[in-house]
Each structure stands twice: as structure tokens, then as C-alpha cells.
Short mmCIF file of C-alpha atoms and ligand atoms in Angstrom, two decimals:
data_model
loop_
_atom_site.label_atom_id
_atom_site.label_comp_id
_atom_site.label_asym_id
_atom_site.label_seq_id
_atom_site.Cartn_x
_atom_site.Cartn_y
_atom_site.Cartn_z
CA MET A 1131 74.58 108.33 80.30
CA GLY A 1132 75.73 104.79 82.06
CA PHE A 1133 78.98 102.98 81.35
CA LEU A 1134 80.09 101.18 78.01
CA PHE A 1135 80.52 98.01 80.15
CA THR A 1136 80.45 97.18 83.86
CA PRO A 1137 83.24 99.56 85.78
CA PRO A 1138 85.41 97.54 88.22
CA SER A 1139 84.67 97.26 91.62
CA PRO A 1140 86.37 99.30 94.35
CA VAL A 1141 89.45 97.42 95.71
CA THR A 1142 89.22 97.27 99.76
CA VAL A 1143 91.07 95.97 102.45
CA PRO A 1144 89.41 94.99 105.83
CA VAL A 1145 90.19 97.18 109.03
CA VAL A 1146 90.69 95.10 112.30
CA GLY A 1147 87.84 96.19 114.41
CA LEU A 1148 85.61 97.60 112.25
CA SER A 1149 82.73 96.89 109.67
CA ALA A 1150 83.72 99.73 107.37
CA SER A 1151 86.51 98.80 104.66
CA PHE A 1152 89.54 100.62 103.82
CA PRO A 1153 89.03 101.74 100.11
CA VAL A 1154 92.32 101.94 98.18
CA HIS A 1155 93.52 104.70 95.69
CA ARG A 1156 96.82 103.87 95.01
CA ILE A 1157 99.56 101.78 95.79
CA TYR A 1158 103.15 103.23 96.48
CA CYS A 1159 106.02 101.19 96.98
CA VAL A 1160 109.79 102.48 98.24
CA GLY A 1161 112.88 100.99 96.82
CA ARG A 1162 116.00 99.90 98.81
CA ASN A 1163 114.92 101.40 102.17
CA TYR A 1164 116.65 98.99 104.48
CA VAL A 1165 120.63 99.02 104.50
CA GLU A 1166 121.44 95.28 104.20
CA HIS A 1167 118.82 94.83 101.53
CA ALA A 1168 120.36 97.47 99.50
CA GLN A 1169 123.60 95.74 99.83
CA GLU A 1170 122.21 92.35 98.69
CA MET A 1171 121.09 94.20 95.64
CA GLY A 1172 124.60 95.31 94.87
CA HIS A 1173 124.51 99.41 96.15
CA SER A 1174 125.87 101.07 98.77
CA GLY A 1175 122.45 101.63 101.18
CA ARG A 1176 122.85 105.54 101.15
CA GLU A 1177 120.82 107.24 98.70
CA ALA A 1178 117.59 109.34 98.17
CA PRO A 1179 114.53 107.28 98.22
CA PHE A 1180 113.08 106.06 94.98
CA PHE A 1181 109.47 104.89 94.40
CA PHE A 1182 107.65 102.76 92.14
CA LEU A 1183 103.54 101.88 91.76
CA LYS A 1184 101.67 99.00 91.62
CA PRO A 1185 97.75 98.98 90.16
CA ALA A 1186 95.43 98.97 93.31
CA ASP A 1187 94.02 95.95 91.92
CA THR A 1188 97.25 94.03 92.25
CA LEU A 1189 96.05 93.53 95.97
CA LEU A 1190 95.59 90.20 97.63
CA VAL A 1191 93.82 90.66 100.85
CA VAL A 1192 94.88 87.99 103.21
CA PRO A 1193 92.26 87.62 106.13
CA ASN A 1194 93.74 87.07 109.73
CA ASP A 1195 94.16 83.47 110.36
CA THR A 1196 93.61 81.85 106.89
CA ASP A 1197 95.82 79.96 104.73
CA THR A 1198 95.41 81.83 101.39
CA LEU A 1199 96.71 80.64 97.97
CA LEU A 1200 99.04 83.07 96.18
CA PRO A 1201 98.79 81.94 92.51
CA TYR A 1202 102.37 81.68 90.87
CA PRO A 1203 102.32 84.20 87.92
CA SER A 1204 103.38 83.84 84.33
CA ALA A 1205 106.97 84.77 82.78
CA THR A 1206 109.15 84.04 85.69
CA GLN A 1207 111.23 81.22 87.24
CA ASP A 1208 112.43 83.50 90.15
CA LEU A 1209 109.60 84.95 92.15
CA HIS A 1210 110.87 86.50 95.53
CA HIS A 1211 109.16 87.29 98.42
CA GLU A 1212 109.45 90.99 99.91
CA VAL A 1213 107.99 91.53 103.26
CA GLU A 1214 106.99 95.27 104.08
CA LEU A 1215 105.37 97.63 106.54
CA VAL A 1216 102.28 99.12 104.79
CA VAL A 1217 101.21 102.51 105.50
CA ALA A 1218 97.60 103.27 105.04
CA LEU A 1219 96.62 107.00 104.37
CA SER A 1220 93.14 108.15 105.49
CA GLU A 1221 94.32 111.99 104.32
CA GLY A 1222 96.22 113.31 101.37
CA GLY A 1223 98.18 116.49 100.45
CA ARG A 1224 101.22 117.78 98.88
CA ASP A 1225 104.43 119.11 100.15
CA ILE A 1226 103.45 117.28 103.55
CA SER A 1227 106.11 118.14 106.31
CA VAL A 1228 108.08 115.43 108.14
CA ASP A 1229 106.58 117.06 111.25
CA ASP A 1230 102.85 116.50 109.68
CA ALA A 1231 103.18 113.45 108.07
CA LEU A 1232 101.63 110.84 110.63
CA LYS A 1233 98.71 112.68 111.01
CA HIS A 1234 97.83 111.37 107.60
CA VAL A 1235 98.13 107.73 108.63
CA PHE A 1236 95.07 105.68 109.47
CA GLY A 1237 96.77 102.40 110.03
CA TYR A 1238 99.36 100.09 109.05
CA ALA A 1239 99.11 96.55 107.72
CA VAL A 1240 101.86 93.98 106.71
CA GLY A 1241 102.43 93.23 102.95
CA LEU A 1242 104.54 91.51 100.54
CA ASP A 1243 106.07 92.99 97.38
CA MET A 1244 106.28 89.91 95.18
CA THR A 1245 108.92 90.31 92.44
CA ARG A 1246 109.58 88.49 88.95
CA ARG A 1247 113.37 89.08 90.20
CA ASP A 1248 114.25 87.81 86.83
CA LEU A 1249 112.38 90.18 84.97
CA GLN A 1250 113.69 93.03 87.31
CA GLY A 1251 117.12 92.12 86.68
CA LEU A 1252 116.67 92.14 82.85
CA ALA A 1253 114.95 95.53 83.14
CA LYS A 1254 117.66 96.89 85.42
CA LYS A 1255 120.28 95.92 82.66
CA GLN A 1256 118.36 97.31 79.81
CA GLY A 1257 117.41 100.53 81.53
CA ARG A 1258 113.75 99.52 81.25
CA PRO A 1259 110.54 100.14 83.47
CA TRP A 1260 109.84 97.70 86.47
CA CYS A 1261 106.17 97.28 85.53
CA ALA A 1262 106.28 93.77 84.60
CA ALA A 1263 108.59 92.91 87.52
CA LYS A 1264 106.51 94.66 90.29
CA GLY A 1265 103.08 95.19 89.01
CA PHE A 1266 101.58 91.71 88.37
CA GLU A 1267 98.38 90.00 89.52
CA HIS A 1268 98.12 89.26 92.89
CA SER A 1269 101.94 90.81 93.63
CA ALA A 1270 100.72 92.75 96.41
CA PRO A 1271 99.32 90.44 99.26
CA ILE A 1272 98.22 92.63 102.35
CA SER A 1273 96.76 91.61 105.73
CA PRO A 1274 93.85 93.69 107.35
CA ILE A 1275 94.71 96.91 108.10
CA GLN A 1276 95.30 97.56 112.01
CA PRO A 1277 94.26 101.42 112.96
CA ALA A 1278 97.24 103.46 114.34
CA SER A 1279 95.57 104.13 117.44
CA ALA A 1280 95.68 100.43 118.41
CA ILE A 1281 99.40 99.88 117.73
CA LEU A 1282 101.53 100.21 120.83
CA GLU A 1283 104.85 100.31 119.61
CA LEU A 1284 105.79 100.48 116.26
CA GLU A 1285 109.33 101.63 115.72
CA SER A 1286 110.86 98.70 117.47
CA ALA A 1287 108.66 96.32 116.00
CA ALA A 1288 109.87 93.05 114.64
CA ILE A 1289 109.33 92.72 110.76
CA TRP A 1290 109.75 88.93 109.53
CA LEU A 1291 109.15 86.09 107.02
CA GLN A 1292 109.26 82.60 106.84
CA VAL A 1293 109.12 79.96 104.42
CA ASN A 1294 108.16 76.57 105.46
CA GLY A 1295 108.89 77.45 108.77
CA GLN A 1296 112.61 78.63 107.89
CA GLN A 1297 113.57 82.12 108.84
CA ARG A 1298 114.47 84.39 105.74
CA GLN A 1299 114.01 87.62 106.48
CA SER A 1300 114.29 89.49 109.74
CA GLY A 1301 114.75 93.03 111.36
CA THR A 1302 112.95 95.70 112.92
CA ILE A 1303 110.89 98.95 111.56
CA SER A 1304 113.59 100.96 113.37
CA GLN A 1305 116.04 99.84 110.50
CA LEU A 1306 113.90 101.86 107.49
CA ILE A 1307 116.46 104.25 106.17
CA TRP A 1308 113.61 106.65 105.66
CA ASN A 1309 111.00 106.11 108.40
CA VAL A 1310 107.26 106.38 107.65
CA ALA A 1311 107.40 110.21 108.26
CA GLU A 1312 110.06 110.96 105.81
CA THR A 1313 108.66 108.58 103.36
CA ILE A 1314 105.25 110.34 103.07
CA SER A 1315 106.91 113.67 103.03
CA HIS A 1316 108.78 112.83 100.01
CA LEU A 1317 106.13 110.79 98.16
CA SER A 1318 103.87 114.25 98.49
CA ARG A 1319 106.32 116.33 96.87
CA LEU A 1320 106.31 113.87 93.83
CA TRP A 1321 102.54 113.18 93.90
CA THR A 1322 99.38 114.42 95.46
CA LEU A 1323 98.54 112.03 98.15
CA ALA A 1324 94.93 111.16 98.52
CA PRO A 1325 92.96 109.43 101.20
CA GLY A 1326 92.93 105.45 100.46
CA ASP A 1327 96.78 105.51 99.29
CA LEU A 1328 98.95 102.60 100.55
CA ILE A 1329 102.88 102.75 101.07
CA TYR A 1330 104.64 99.46 100.85
CA THR A 1331 107.78 100.91 102.78
CA GLY A 1332 110.74 98.69 101.72
CA THR A 1333 111.97 95.42 102.81
CA PRO A 1334 114.82 94.14 105.18
CA ALA A 1335 117.47 91.67 103.88
CA GLY A 1336 117.10 88.10 103.00
CA VAL A 1337 114.77 88.28 99.88
CA ALA A 1338 114.67 84.96 97.91
CA ALA A 1339 112.56 82.71 95.50
CA VAL A 1340 109.38 80.83 96.41
CA GLN A 1341 108.38 77.49 94.93
CA PRO A 1342 104.83 76.50 94.34
CA GLY A 1343 103.90 74.57 97.38
CA ASP A 1344 105.87 76.57 99.58
CA GLN A 1345 104.02 78.08 102.73
CA ILE A 1346 104.80 81.90 103.65
CA ASP A 1347 104.68 83.13 106.96
CA ALA A 1348 104.98 86.64 107.44
CA GLY A 1349 104.51 89.73 110.09
CA VAL A 1350 105.11 92.95 111.70
CA ASP A 1351 104.63 92.34 115.43
CA GLY A 1352 101.64 94.52 116.99
CA VAL A 1353 100.57 95.01 113.48
CA GLY A 1354 99.47 91.48 111.71
CA SER A 1355 100.56 88.69 110.27
CA ILE A 1356 99.62 86.53 107.26
CA ARG A 1357 99.81 83.06 105.77
CA LEU A 1358 100.13 82.05 102.19
CA THR A 1359 100.64 79.02 100.24
CA VAL A 1360 102.18 79.27 96.59
CA ALA A 1361 99.99 77.74 94.13
MN1 MN B 2628 110.00 96.00 97.62
#
């Protein structure tokens, strides 16, 4: 028995207030889940939810109160920020009802769905997958996870992102087209959800490019905030 080579270490995210960390299973992402962002991408904003995945090891954990380097990826000249509320599941299942969905949530984090927008535009034009546009190394920065029990008010919370101190994205969680419970329910009809799954729930309007040297600050009020410098 044994392995041919050393298996990869588990991917984990720290949890605020706990020494135990959150072991990651899969990263699901929701496309176009805020009306104004759907419109800025050229769509009506009214459609069934759709999903894509990022490999778990694309996470970049951004500890609180640190300035973390975000490596600028290869093969793009149009790296975009998308600030998102991230849902962390501690229970899985299939065909989860909307009413039952929030019982599966352990907590929430703030994340960035970094995107090679030029490669995404080409993929859309050619009818090809988004993997290279969305699933590259360090494409999923994430804050420590805040347990749901420690969050007083999520529905009305502000979600925001600044670059070099200038506001780029600003919205509230209540603007989600498909809310957290509906998103979990939809996902669970397509995949068997599992403890350790993360869901990036979509981004509000204002996505734009960053350049090496830019400083990104992003947060969801009451959940967390992160600071990154593009390297
Ligand atoms: Mn996104």
C-alpha cells in the first residue's frame, strides 16, 4: 500500500474564534446573481441560476489584518475582481428544500472570484468552457470563515470592494437574485453537496481590471474583510 508520490495536503480555511479549521471539499460559484452585474455583462438579469466550479486548491487564504500578495496570473491582460459572499457548508445532501437549506450552513466568508476576463470573453464567443478564465491558481482569495451564529444581520449587509482606496463595487446581500437558501437548493439538485463545500454566490456590479501594484480591499459587513496587493 502507500502512495506513488506524496498526496496533496488538505485545503483548509481558518475559522474566526476557533482553533479548528474548515476543510474544503469543492468550490461552487454562481454566475450573474446580481441584476446590475448581469446587465453590465450584457444580460437581462432574469434567468435561472447557473454554476461553475473552481478547484479547491485555487483558494488563497487571506488572514485578517494582513496584506496578502495576489500573484498576477499568466496568459491574461485583463484580470478582473469580483467580490462575493462565500457560504461554507458543514452538512451536505441532495434535493435540499429551500426551507431546510440554511441548516446546512456553517458560516460565511468574503471571497474574490478573480477572472481572466479576456479569456472568458473568448470562451463565451467560441462556446468553450470557462476553466482557464476562472479556475487558475490563486483565483479564489477568501477571508477566515465567520460562524453563522456570530453574524447578527446578513440580509442587509453591505458588500463592497475598493482598489487603491477608490470604491469599485458596492451592494447589499439582499440584492442577490437567488438568495443563499435558494442557491443551496438549486445546487443540490445538480450535485450531491458535502461538508466542506464552499459557494461563491456571485458579484454585484462594478467589476473591473486590476494591475500589478494595486491594493484591493474587500468585505461583507459583519462577515469579514480582506486586503490584497496584486504582485
Ligand atoms: Mn463571480
